[in-house]
PDB file of C-alpha atoms and ligand atoms in Angstrom:
ATOM      1  CA  MET R   1     -42.567  -5.126   6.288  1.00 67.00           C
ATOM      2  CA  THR R   2     -45.681  -7.584   5.836  1.00 82.00           C
ATOM      3  CA  ARG R   3     -46.871  -5.374   2.883  1.00 85.00           C
ATOM      4  CA  TRP R   4     -43.439  -5.311   1.124  1.00 82.00           C
ATOM      5  CA  VAL R   5     -43.160  -9.206   1.437  1.00 84.00           C
ATOM      6  CA  TRP R   6     -46.602  -9.445  -0.116  1.00 87.00           C
ATOM      7  CA  GLU R   7     -45.754  -7.042  -2.678  1.00 83.00           C
ATOM      8  CA  GLY R   8     -42.565  -8.925  -3.703  1.00 81.00           C
ATOM      9  CA  LEU R   9     -44.404 -12.247  -3.674  1.00 84.00           C
ATOM     10  CA  LYS R  10     -46.888 -10.695  -6.138  1.00 84.00           C
ATOM     11  CA  SER R  11     -44.311  -9.585  -8.538  1.00 81.00           C
ATOM     12  CA  GLY R  12     -42.344 -12.650  -8.567  1.00 83.00           C
ATOM     13  CA  ILE R  13     -38.740 -12.698  -9.860  1.00 82.00           C
ATOM     14  CA  ARG R  14     -37.879  -9.659 -12.365  1.00 86.00           C
ATOM     15  CA  THR R  15     -34.203 -10.140 -12.508  1.00 93.00           C
ATOM     16  CA  THR R  16     -32.785 -11.211 -16.067  1.00 94.00           C
ATOM     17  CA  ARG R  17     -32.230 -15.082 -16.688  1.00 94.00           C
ATOM     18  CA  TYR R  18     -29.108 -14.284 -18.851  1.00 96.00           C
ATOM     19  CA  PRO R  19     -26.731 -16.150 -18.998  1.00 95.00           C
ATOM     20  CA  ALA R  20     -28.786 -19.377 -18.197  1.00 94.00           C
ATOM     21  CA  ALA R  21     -31.370 -18.102 -20.928  1.00 94.00           C
ATOM     22  CA  THR R  22     -31.396 -15.486 -23.828  1.00 93.00           C
ATOM     23  CA  GLU R  23     -32.893 -12.248 -22.552  1.00 92.00           C
ATOM     24  CA  ARG R  24     -35.467 -11.001 -24.870  1.00 89.00           C
ATOM     25  CA  ALA R  25     -37.089  -7.985 -23.091  1.00 90.00           C
ATOM     26  CA  ALA R  26     -37.508  -4.742 -25.078  1.00 89.00           C
ATOM     27  CA  GLY R  27     -34.779  -2.327 -24.609  1.00 89.00           C
ATOM     28  CA  VAL R  28     -32.046  -4.255 -23.198  1.00 92.00           C
ATOM     29  CA  SER R  29     -29.876  -3.576 -26.188  1.00 93.00           C
ATOM     30  CA  PRO R  30     -29.562  -0.725 -28.864  1.00 92.00           C
ATOM     31  CA  GLY R  31     -28.402  -3.513 -31.432  1.00 91.00           C
ATOM     32  CA  ARG R  32     -25.309  -2.812 -33.852  1.00 91.00           C
ATOM     33  CA  PRO R  33     -24.620  -2.626 -37.672  1.00 90.00           C
ATOM     34  CA  ARG R  34     -23.489  -5.392 -39.725  1.00 87.00           C
ATOM     35  CA  ALA R  35     -22.290  -4.768 -43.197  1.00 79.00           C
ATOM     36  CA  ARG R  36     -24.026  -7.229 -46.209  1.00 77.00           C
ATOM     37  CA  ALA R  37     -22.309  -8.492 -48.884  1.00 70.00           C
ATOM     38  CA  GLY R  38     -23.181  -7.038 -52.327  1.00 65.00           C
ATOM     39  CA  LEU R  39     -25.086  -3.596 -52.689  1.00 63.00           C
ATOM     40  CA  GLU R  40     -21.640  -2.184 -53.745  1.00 67.00           C
ATOM     41  CA  ALA R  41     -23.241   1.497 -54.347  1.00 65.00           C
ATOM     42  CA  ARG R  42     -24.824   1.743 -50.809  1.00 68.00           C
ATOM     43  CA  LEU R  43     -21.932   0.106 -49.059  1.00 70.00           C
ATOM     44  CA  ARG R  44     -19.491   2.848 -50.571  1.00 72.00           C
ATOM     45  CA  ALA R  45     -22.188   5.683 -49.205  1.00 71.00           C
ATOM     46  CA  ALA R  46     -22.096   3.959 -45.775  1.00 71.00           C
ATOM     47  CA  GLU R  47     -18.273   3.742 -45.692  1.00 74.00           C
ATOM     48  CA  THR R  48     -18.303   7.465 -46.126  1.00 78.00           C
ATOM     49  CA  GLY R  49     -21.018   8.402 -44.014  1.00 83.00           C
ATOM     50  CA  CYS R  50     -19.636   6.827 -41.087  1.00 88.00           C
ATOM     51  CA  PRO R  51     -18.158   9.452 -38.866  1.00 89.00           C
ATOM     52  CA  THR R  52     -15.340   6.860 -37.403  1.00 90.00           C
ATOM     53  CA  GLY R  53     -14.404   5.063 -40.504  1.00 87.00           C
ATOM     54  CA  ALA R  54     -15.959   1.979 -38.658  1.00 90.00           C
ATOM     55  CA  ILE R  55     -17.401   0.746 -41.797  1.00 86.00           C
ATOM     56  CA  ALA R  56     -14.412  -0.208 -44.285  1.00 82.00           C
ATOM     57  CA  PRO R  57     -14.237  -2.232 -47.687  1.00 77.00           C
ATOM     58  CA  ALA R  58     -13.614  -5.831 -47.128  1.00 75.00           C
ATOM     59  CA  GLU R  59     -12.957  -8.737 -49.437  1.00 72.00           C
ATOM     60  CA  GLU R  60     -16.866  -9.219 -50.064  1.00 70.00           C
ATOM     61  CA  GLY R  61     -18.526  -6.190 -49.432  1.00 69.00           C
ATOM     62  CA  SER R  62     -17.505  -4.185 -46.439  1.00 75.00           C
ATOM     63  CA  ARG R  63     -17.126  -4.860 -42.750  1.00 84.00           C
ATOM     64  CA  VAL R  64     -17.717  -3.148 -39.459  1.00 90.00           C
ATOM     65  CA  ASP R  65     -14.935  -2.479 -36.871  1.00 92.00           C
ATOM     66  CA  TYR R  66     -16.784  -2.758 -33.820  1.00 95.00           C
ATOM     67  CA  ARG R  67     -13.723  -1.336 -31.966  1.00 94.00           C
ATOM     68  CA  ARG R  68     -14.522   1.955 -33.736  1.00 94.00           C
ATOM     69  CA  CYS R  69     -18.619   1.994 -33.940  1.00 94.00           C
ATOM     70  CA  ILE R  70     -19.852   4.861 -32.007  1.00 94.00           C
ATOM     71  CA  HIS R  71     -23.561   3.931 -32.368  1.00 91.00           C
ATOM     72  CA  CYS R  72     -24.603   6.985 -33.840  1.00 91.00           C
ATOM     73  CA  PHE R  73     -27.125   5.249 -36.091  1.00 89.00           C
ATOM     74  CA  ARG R  74     -26.228   6.912 -39.183  1.00 87.00           C
ATOM     75  CA  CYS R  75     -26.146   3.738 -41.087  1.00 85.00           C
ATOM     76  CA  LEU R  76     -29.299   2.232 -39.726  1.00 81.00           C
ATOM     77  CA  PRO R  77     -31.159   0.919 -42.363  1.00 75.00           C
ATOM     78  CA  GLU R  78     -34.417   2.337 -43.372  1.00 72.00           C
ATOM     79  CA  SER R  79     -35.377  -0.228 -46.038  1.00 66.00           C
ATOM     80  CA  PRO R  80     -34.590  -4.187 -46.684  1.00 65.00           C
ATOM     81  CA  GLU R  81     -32.007  -3.243 -49.405  1.00 66.00           C
ATOM     82  CA  ALA R  82     -29.850  -0.722 -47.065  1.00 72.00           C
ATOM     83  CA  ALA R  83     -26.491  -1.278 -47.049  1.00 74.00           C
ATOM     84  CA  VAL R  84     -26.067  -2.720 -43.624  1.00 81.00           C
ATOM     85  CA  ALA R  85     -28.203  -5.048 -41.360  1.00 84.00           C
ATOM     86  CA  TRP R  86     -29.056  -4.046 -38.081  1.00 88.00           C
ATOM     87  CA  GLU R  87     -28.843  -7.094 -35.530  1.00 87.00           C
ATOM     88  CA  GLU R  88     -30.061  -7.654 -32.247  1.00 88.00           C
ATOM     89  CA  GLY R  89     -28.308  -9.163 -29.521  1.00 92.00           C
ATOM     90  CA  TYR R  90     -25.925  -8.204 -27.004  1.00 96.00           C
ATOM     91  CA  GLU R  91     -23.040 -10.588 -26.451  1.00 96.00           C
ATOM     92  CA  TRP R  92     -20.284  -8.250 -27.984  1.00 96.00           C
ATOM     93  CA  ALA R  93     -17.215  -8.918 -26.087  1.00 97.00           C
ATOM     94  CA  GLY R  94     -14.299 -10.446 -27.775  1.00 95.00           C
ATOM     95  CA  VAL R  95     -10.685 -11.356 -27.000  1.00 93.00           C
ATOM     96  CA  PRO R  96      -8.250  -9.266 -28.822  1.00 89.00           C
ATOM     97  CA  GLU R  97      -5.292 -11.373 -30.552  1.00 81.00           C
ATOM     98  CA  GLU R  98      -2.646 -10.474 -28.555  1.00 73.00           C
ATOM     99  CA  ALA R  99      -4.502 -11.400 -25.632  1.00 69.00           C
ATOM    100  CA  GLU R 100      -5.420 -15.167 -26.909  1.00 61.00           C
ATOM    101  CA  ALA R 101      -2.115 -17.148 -25.544  1.00 54.00           C
ATOM    102  CA  ALA R 102      -3.130 -15.838 -22.062  1.00 55.00           C
ATOM    103  CA  ARG R 103      -6.648 -17.074 -22.117  1.00 55.00           C
ATOM    104  CA  GLU R 104      -6.126 -20.355 -20.120  1.00 59.00           C
ATOM    105  CA  LEU R 105      -5.729 -18.572 -17.121  1.00 52.00           C
ATOM    106  CA  GLY R 106      -9.520 -17.819 -17.081  1.00 58.00           C
ATOM    107  CA  CYS R 107      -9.763 -21.208 -14.999  1.00 65.00           C
ATOM    108  CA  LEU R 108      -8.644 -20.001 -12.142  1.00 69.00           C
ATOM    109  CA  PHE R 109     -11.446 -17.400 -11.642  1.00 77.00           C
ATOM    110  CA  ARG R 110     -14.312 -20.124 -11.293  1.00 73.00           C
ATOM    111  CA  ARG R 111     -15.701 -18.761  -8.237  1.00 80.00           C
ATOM    112  CA  SER R 112     -16.520 -15.174  -6.988  1.00 89.00           C
ATOM    113  CA  LEU R 113     -14.854 -12.167  -8.703  1.00 93.00           C
ATOM    114  CA  ASN R 114     -13.816  -8.945  -7.256  1.00 96.00           C
ATOM    115  CA  ILE R 115     -13.918  -6.029  -9.945  1.00 97.00           C
ATOM    116  CA  ARG R 116     -12.496  -2.776  -9.728  1.00 98.00           C
ATOM    117  CA  PHE R 117     -13.981  -0.067 -12.070  1.00 97.00           C
ATOM    118  CA  VAL R 118     -11.801   2.762 -12.978  1.00 97.00           C
ATOM    119  CA  ASP R 119     -13.012   5.941 -15.114  1.00 97.00           C
ATOM    120  CA  ALA R 120     -10.100   6.898 -17.209  1.00 97.00           C
ATOM    121  CA  GLY R 121     -11.843   9.860 -18.918  1.00 94.00           C
ATOM    122  CA  ALA R 122     -15.061   8.265 -19.807  1.00 95.00           C
ATOM    123  CA  CYS R 123     -18.163  10.488 -20.910  1.00 92.00           C
ATOM    124  CA  GLY R 124     -20.326   9.324 -18.166  1.00 92.00           C
ATOM    125  CA  ALA R 125     -22.457   7.046 -20.236  1.00 96.00           C
ATOM    126  CA  CYS R 126     -20.296   4.075 -19.666  1.00 96.00           C
ATOM    127  CA  MET R 127     -20.232   4.678 -15.686  1.00 95.00           C
ATOM    128  CA  GLY R 128     -24.048   4.875 -15.948  1.00 95.00           C
ATOM    129  CA  GLU R 129     -24.290   1.304 -17.666  1.00 97.00           C
ATOM    130  CA  VAL R 130     -21.624   0.052 -14.947  1.00 96.00           C
ATOM    131  CA  ARG R 131     -24.131   1.101 -12.191  1.00 95.00           C
ATOM    132  CA  GLN R 132     -26.926  -0.855 -14.037  1.00 96.00           C
ATOM    133  CA  ILE R 133     -25.051  -4.293 -13.453  1.00 96.00           C
ATOM    134  CA  ASP R 134     -25.571  -3.599  -9.903  1.00 92.00           C
ATOM    135  CA  ASN R 135     -29.162  -3.509  -9.930  1.00 94.00           C
ATOM    136  CA  PRO R 136     -32.064  -5.725  -9.100  1.00 92.00           C
ATOM    137  CA  TYR R 137     -32.745  -6.542 -12.784  1.00 95.00           C
ATOM    138  CA  TYR R 138     -29.093  -7.339 -13.862  1.00 96.00           C
ATOM    139  CA  ASN R 139     -28.135  -8.407 -10.246  1.00 96.00           C
ATOM    140  CA  MET R 140     -24.433  -9.392 -11.050  1.00 96.00           C
ATOM    141  CA  HIS R 141     -24.105 -10.579  -7.365  1.00 96.00           C
ATOM    142  CA  ARG R 142     -25.985 -13.665  -8.420  1.00 95.00           C
ATOM    143  CA  LEU R 143     -23.007 -14.659 -10.828  1.00 95.00           C
ATOM    144  CA  GLY R 144     -20.534 -14.138  -8.043  1.00 95.00           C
ATOM    145  CA  PHE R 145     -19.443 -10.750  -9.317  1.00 96.00           C
ATOM    146  CA  PHE R 146     -18.619  -8.059  -6.740  1.00 96.00           C
ATOM    147  CA  LEU R 147     -17.401  -4.475  -7.219  1.00 96.00           C
ATOM    148  CA  THR R 148     -14.488  -3.604  -4.889  1.00 96.00           C
ATOM    149  CA  PRO R 149     -13.054  -0.301  -3.963  1.00 95.00           C
ATOM    150  CA  THR R 150      -9.449  -1.680  -3.672  1.00 96.00           C
ATOM    151  CA  PRO R 151      -7.093  -2.942  -6.313  1.00 97.00           C
ATOM    152  CA  ARG R 152      -5.383  -5.026  -3.617  1.00 97.00           C
ATOM    153  CA  ASN R 153      -8.443  -7.402  -3.682  1.00 95.00           C
ATOM    154  CA  ALA R 154      -9.215  -7.056  -7.211  1.00 96.00           C
ATOM    155  CA  ASP R 155      -9.116  -9.952  -9.942  1.00 95.00           C
ATOM    156  CA  VAL R 156     -10.418  -7.932 -12.644  1.00 96.00           C
ATOM    157  CA  LEU R 157      -9.704  -4.479 -13.651  1.00 97.00           C
ATOM    158  CA  LEU R 158     -12.665  -2.751 -15.507  1.00 98.00           C
ATOM    159  CA  VAL R 159     -11.726   0.484 -17.330  1.00 98.00           C
ATOM    160  CA  ALA R 160     -14.121   2.784 -19.653  1.00 98.00           C
ATOM    161  CA  GLY R 161     -12.632   5.939 -21.296  1.00 96.00           C
ATOM    162  CA  PRO R 162      -9.855   6.459 -23.632  1.00 96.00           C
ATOM    163  CA  VAL R 163      -7.164   6.948 -20.893  1.00 97.00           C
ATOM    164  CA  THR R 164      -6.893  11.018 -20.232  1.00 96.00           C
ATOM    165  CA  GLU R 165      -3.281  12.020 -19.830  1.00 95.00           C
ATOM    166  CA  ALA R 166      -4.168  12.776 -16.241  1.00 96.00           C
ATOM    167  CA  MET R 167      -5.308   9.291 -15.790  1.00 96.00           C
ATOM    168  CA  ARG R 168      -2.646   7.331 -17.428  1.00 96.00           C
ATOM    169  CA  GLN R 169      -0.203   7.033 -14.244  1.00 97.00           C
ATOM    170  CA  ALA R 170      -3.338   6.131 -12.214  1.00 97.00           C
ATOM    171  CA  LEU R 171      -4.534   3.349 -14.427  1.00 97.00           C
ATOM    172  CA  ARG R 172      -1.058   1.889 -14.521  1.00 97.00           C
ATOM    173  CA  GLU R 173      -0.589   2.238 -10.624  1.00 98.00           C
ATOM    174  CA  THR R 174      -3.935   0.634 -10.415  1.00 98.00           C
ATOM    175  CA  PHE R 175      -2.984  -2.429 -12.609  1.00 97.00           C
ATOM    176  CA  GLU R 176       0.423  -2.863 -10.733  1.00 97.00           C
ATOM    177  CA  ALA R 177      -1.234  -3.047  -7.103  1.00 97.00           C
ATOM    178  CA  MET R 178      -3.508  -5.853  -8.212  1.00 97.00           C
ATOM    179  CA  PRO R 179      -2.135  -9.284  -7.143  1.00 94.00           C
ATOM    180  CA  PRO R 180      -1.566 -11.627  -9.835  1.00 90.00           C
ATOM    181  CA  PRO R 181      -3.397 -13.533 -11.658  1.00 88.00           C
ATOM    182  CA  LYS R 182      -5.276 -10.843 -13.231  1.00 91.00           C
ATOM    183  CA  ARG R 183      -7.433  -9.485 -16.104  1.00 92.00           C
ATOM    184  CA  VAL R 184      -8.274  -6.202 -17.829  1.00 96.00           C
ATOM    185  CA  VAL R 185     -11.727  -5.752 -19.300  1.00 97.00           C
ATOM    186  CA  ALA R 186     -11.660  -2.727 -21.513  1.00 98.00           C
ATOM    187  CA  MET R 187     -15.261  -1.222 -22.092  1.00 98.00           C
ATOM    188  CA  GLY R 188     -16.817   0.984 -24.410  1.00 97.00           C
ATOM    189  CA  VAL R 189     -15.281   2.337 -27.907  1.00 97.00           C
ATOM    190  CA  CYS R 190     -12.976   4.733 -26.319  1.00 96.00           C
ATOM    191  CA  ALA R 191     -11.335   2.290 -24.262  1.00 97.00           C
ATOM    192  CA  LEU R 192     -10.975   0.254 -27.126  1.00 96.00           C
ATOM    193  CA  SER R 193      -9.627   2.774 -29.677  1.00 94.00           C
ATOM    194  CA  GLY R 194      -9.843   6.120 -28.267  1.00 93.00           C
ATOM    195  CA  GLY R 195     -13.264   6.602 -29.711  1.00 90.00           C
ATOM    196  CA  VAL R 196     -14.171  10.419 -30.348  1.00 88.00           C
ATOM    197  CA  PHE R 197     -11.424  11.619 -27.701  1.00 90.00           C
ATOM    198  CA  GLY R 198      -8.306   9.791 -28.772  1.00 77.00           C
ATOM    199  CA  PRO R 199      -5.466   9.563 -29.735  1.00 90.00           C
ATOM    200  CA  SER R 200      -4.936  13.125 -29.086  1.00 90.00           C
ATOM    201  CA  ALA R 201      -2.894  15.409 -27.165  1.00 90.00           C
ATOM    202  CA  ALA R 202      -5.141  14.778 -24.200  1.00 90.00           C
ATOM    203  CA  ALA R 203      -5.753  11.105 -24.347  1.00 91.00           C
ATOM    204  CA  ALA R 204      -4.161   7.700 -25.342  1.00 91.00           C
ATOM    205  CA  GLY R 205      -5.728   5.702 -28.020  1.00 91.00           C
ATOM    206  CA  GLY R 206      -7.101   3.666 -25.555  1.00 94.00           C
ATOM    207  CA  VAL R 207      -6.475   1.173 -22.578  1.00 97.00           C
ATOM    208  CA  ALA R 208      -4.031  -1.016 -24.577  1.00 95.00           C
ATOM    209  CA  ASP R 209      -1.750   1.813 -24.951  1.00 95.00           C
ATOM    210  CA  VAL R 210      -1.332   1.678 -21.001  1.00 96.00           C
ATOM    211  CA  VAL R 211      -2.024  -1.552 -19.835  1.00 96.00           C
ATOM    212  CA  PRO R 212      -2.098  -5.262 -21.638  1.00 95.00           C
ATOM    213  CA  VAL R 213      -5.898  -5.764 -22.236  1.00 95.00           C
ATOM    214  CA  ASP R 214      -7.923  -9.344 -22.014  1.00 94.00           C
ATOM    215  CA  VAL R 215     -11.238  -8.731 -23.143  1.00 95.00           C
ATOM    216  CA  THR R 216     -12.774  -5.870 -24.864  1.00 97.00           C
ATOM    217  CA  ILE R 217     -16.467  -4.665 -24.881  1.00 98.00           C
ATOM    218  CA  PRO R 218     -17.644  -2.755 -27.840  1.00 97.00           C
ATOM    219  CA  GLY R 219     -20.375  -0.411 -27.500  1.00 96.00           C
ATOM    220  CA  CYS R 220     -20.886   3.192 -26.787  1.00 96.00           C
ATOM    221  CA  PRO R 221     -22.040   2.796 -24.613  1.00 96.00           C
ATOM    222  CA  PRO R 222     -22.171  -0.857 -23.957  1.00 97.00           C
ATOM    223  CA  PRO R 223     -25.479  -1.951 -22.557  1.00 97.00           C
ATOM    224  CA  PRO R 224     -25.464  -3.814 -19.286  1.00 97.00           C
ATOM    225  CA  LEU R 225     -25.674  -7.517 -20.585  1.00 97.00           C
ATOM    226  CA  ALA R 226     -22.805  -6.747 -23.086  1.00 98.00           C
ATOM    227  CA  ILE R 227     -20.951  -5.933 -19.875  1.00 98.00           C
ATOM    228  CA  LEU R 228     -21.940  -9.050 -18.241  1.00 98.00           C
ATOM    229  CA  HIS R 229     -20.868 -11.190 -21.140  1.00 97.00           C
ATOM    230  CA  GLY R 230     -17.540  -9.499 -21.151  1.00 97.00           C
ATOM    231  CA  LEU R 231     -17.021 -10.479 -17.381  1.00 95.00           C
ATOM    232  CA  LEU R 232     -18.269 -13.998 -18.530  1.00 95.00           C
ATOM    233  CA  VAL R 233     -15.811 -13.852 -21.343  1.00 93.00           C
ATOM    234  CA  ALA R 234     -13.163 -13.060 -18.912  1.00 91.00           C
ATOM    235  CA  VAL R 235     -13.872 -16.134 -16.554  1.00 90.00           C
ATOM    236  CA  GLN R 236     -14.306 -18.415 -19.742  1.00 88.00           C
ATOM    237  CA  ARG R 237     -17.959 -18.960 -18.830  1.00 91.00           C
ATOM    238  CA  LYS R 238     -19.068 -17.856 -22.183  1.00 93.00           C
ATOM    239  CA  PRO R 239     -17.468 -17.733 -25.413  1.00 93.00           C
ATOM    240  CA  PRO R 240     -15.947 -14.299 -26.893  1.00 94.00           C
ATOM    241  CA  ALA R 241     -17.577 -12.755 -30.025  1.00 94.00           C
ATOM    242  CA  PRO R 242     -15.845 -11.466 -33.239  1.00 92.00           C
ATOM    243  CA  LEU R 243     -14.558  -7.833 -32.926  1.00 92.00           C
ATOM    244  CA  ALA R 244     -15.683  -7.280 -36.619  1.00 90.00           C
ATOM    245  CA  SER R 245     -18.726  -8.253 -38.494  1.00 86.00           C
ATOM    246  CA  VAL R 246     -18.642 -10.599 -41.310  1.00 69.00           C
ATOM    247  CA  PRO R 247     -20.535  -9.609 -44.590  1.00 66.00           C
ATOM    248  CA  GLU R 248     -23.784 -11.180 -44.614  1.00 65.00           C
ATOM    249  CA  SER R 249     -25.887 -11.927 -47.802  1.00 59.00           C
ATOM    250  CA  SER R 250     -27.961  -8.766 -49.430  1.00 48.00           C
ATOM    251  CA  VAL R 251     -30.999 -10.919 -49.291  1.00 44.00           C
ATOM    252  CA  PRO R 252     -33.280  -9.715 -46.532  1.00 46.00           C
TER     253      PRO R 252
HETATM  254  S1  LIG G 301     -23.562   3.169 -36.419  1.00 92.69           S
HETATM  255 FE1  LIG G 301     -21.263   2.799 -36.362  1.00 92.69          FE
HETATM  256  S2  LIG G 301     -20.990   1.675 -38.106  1.00 92.69           S
HETATM  257 FE2  LIG G 301     -23.049   2.890 -38.488  1.00 92.69          FE
HETATM  258  S3  LIG G 301     -22.339   5.102 -39.198  1.00 92.69           S
HETATM  259 FE3  LIG G 301     -22.273   5.213 -36.886  1.00 92.69          FE
HETATM  260  S4  LIG G 301     -20.287   4.438 -36.449  1.00 92.69           S
HETATM  261 FE4  LIG G 301     -20.248   4.071 -38.249  1.00 92.69          FE
HETATM  262  S1  LIG G 302     -17.604   4.759 -25.095  1.00 92.69           S
HETATM  263 FE1  LIG G 302     -19.245   6.374 -25.402  1.00 92.69          FE
HETATM  264  S2  LIG G 302     -20.555   6.112 -23.685  1.00 92.69           S
HETATM  265 FE2  LIG G 302     -18.298   4.986 -23.263  1.00 92.69          FE
HETATM  266  S3  LIG G 302     -17.063   6.704 -22.398  1.00 92.69           S
HETATM  267 FE3  LIG G 302     -16.664   6.757 -24.853  1.00 92.69          FE
HETATM  268  S4  LIG G 302     -18.004   8.229 -25.766  1.00 92.69           S
HETATM  269 FE4  LIG G 302     -18.874   7.683 -23.531  1.00 92.69          FE
END
């Protein structure tokens, strides 16, 4: 016992300081692409090479739709003149237009927040990231966030996966069992647009096809800090991010 107290004192606090401070430790985020203005020929090539159509033409250059980007890294730039820039960061969660009107409800969740997580057909990687937010490094409890096994106690429904046919009714019933006011946070590209699985005969085109979504967290999978950002957006402790990139100058 004495030894472990001593070891703890020696190592100090290792928990991330996010959201009080920006987290800059290596490996906390894979980053994501952002289309540049100009470089038209290279942008067209990047659009063609994107397997999910996430890079599409925009008024000035191209835009990247983060609801479709599966982080395949095919457009990862290898030169300063590449068609897309690769940005670091992890504050990726946004609010869909249709949920904007209801956002003021967030002030009701200023204290502790109970979260019911539902795997609606996820591949496993999204669940792996959800497990991380509970560990000592990310430690969501310091923010007042707790996982709950029952929808009756839940304020937020956190959903990953495209919603397979087998999970459609279960997800709807879970949502209906939650007392109002409640929030739905969809995480991962599958939950946002169906990703590589849907819409299809076996899966819906995302959580919004089944229950109303308030906050969306892009990524495949989203890293733990992006999930924490999504939960902070749900309670209005952080502003949302855009769900598509704005073309930036081609000057490196
Ligand atoms: S990383 Fe995203 S935007 Fe780039 S090619 Fe892959 S899916 Fe498309
Ligand atoms: S978003 Fe990516 S990591 Fe998450 S369930 Fe879909 S394929 Fe898996």
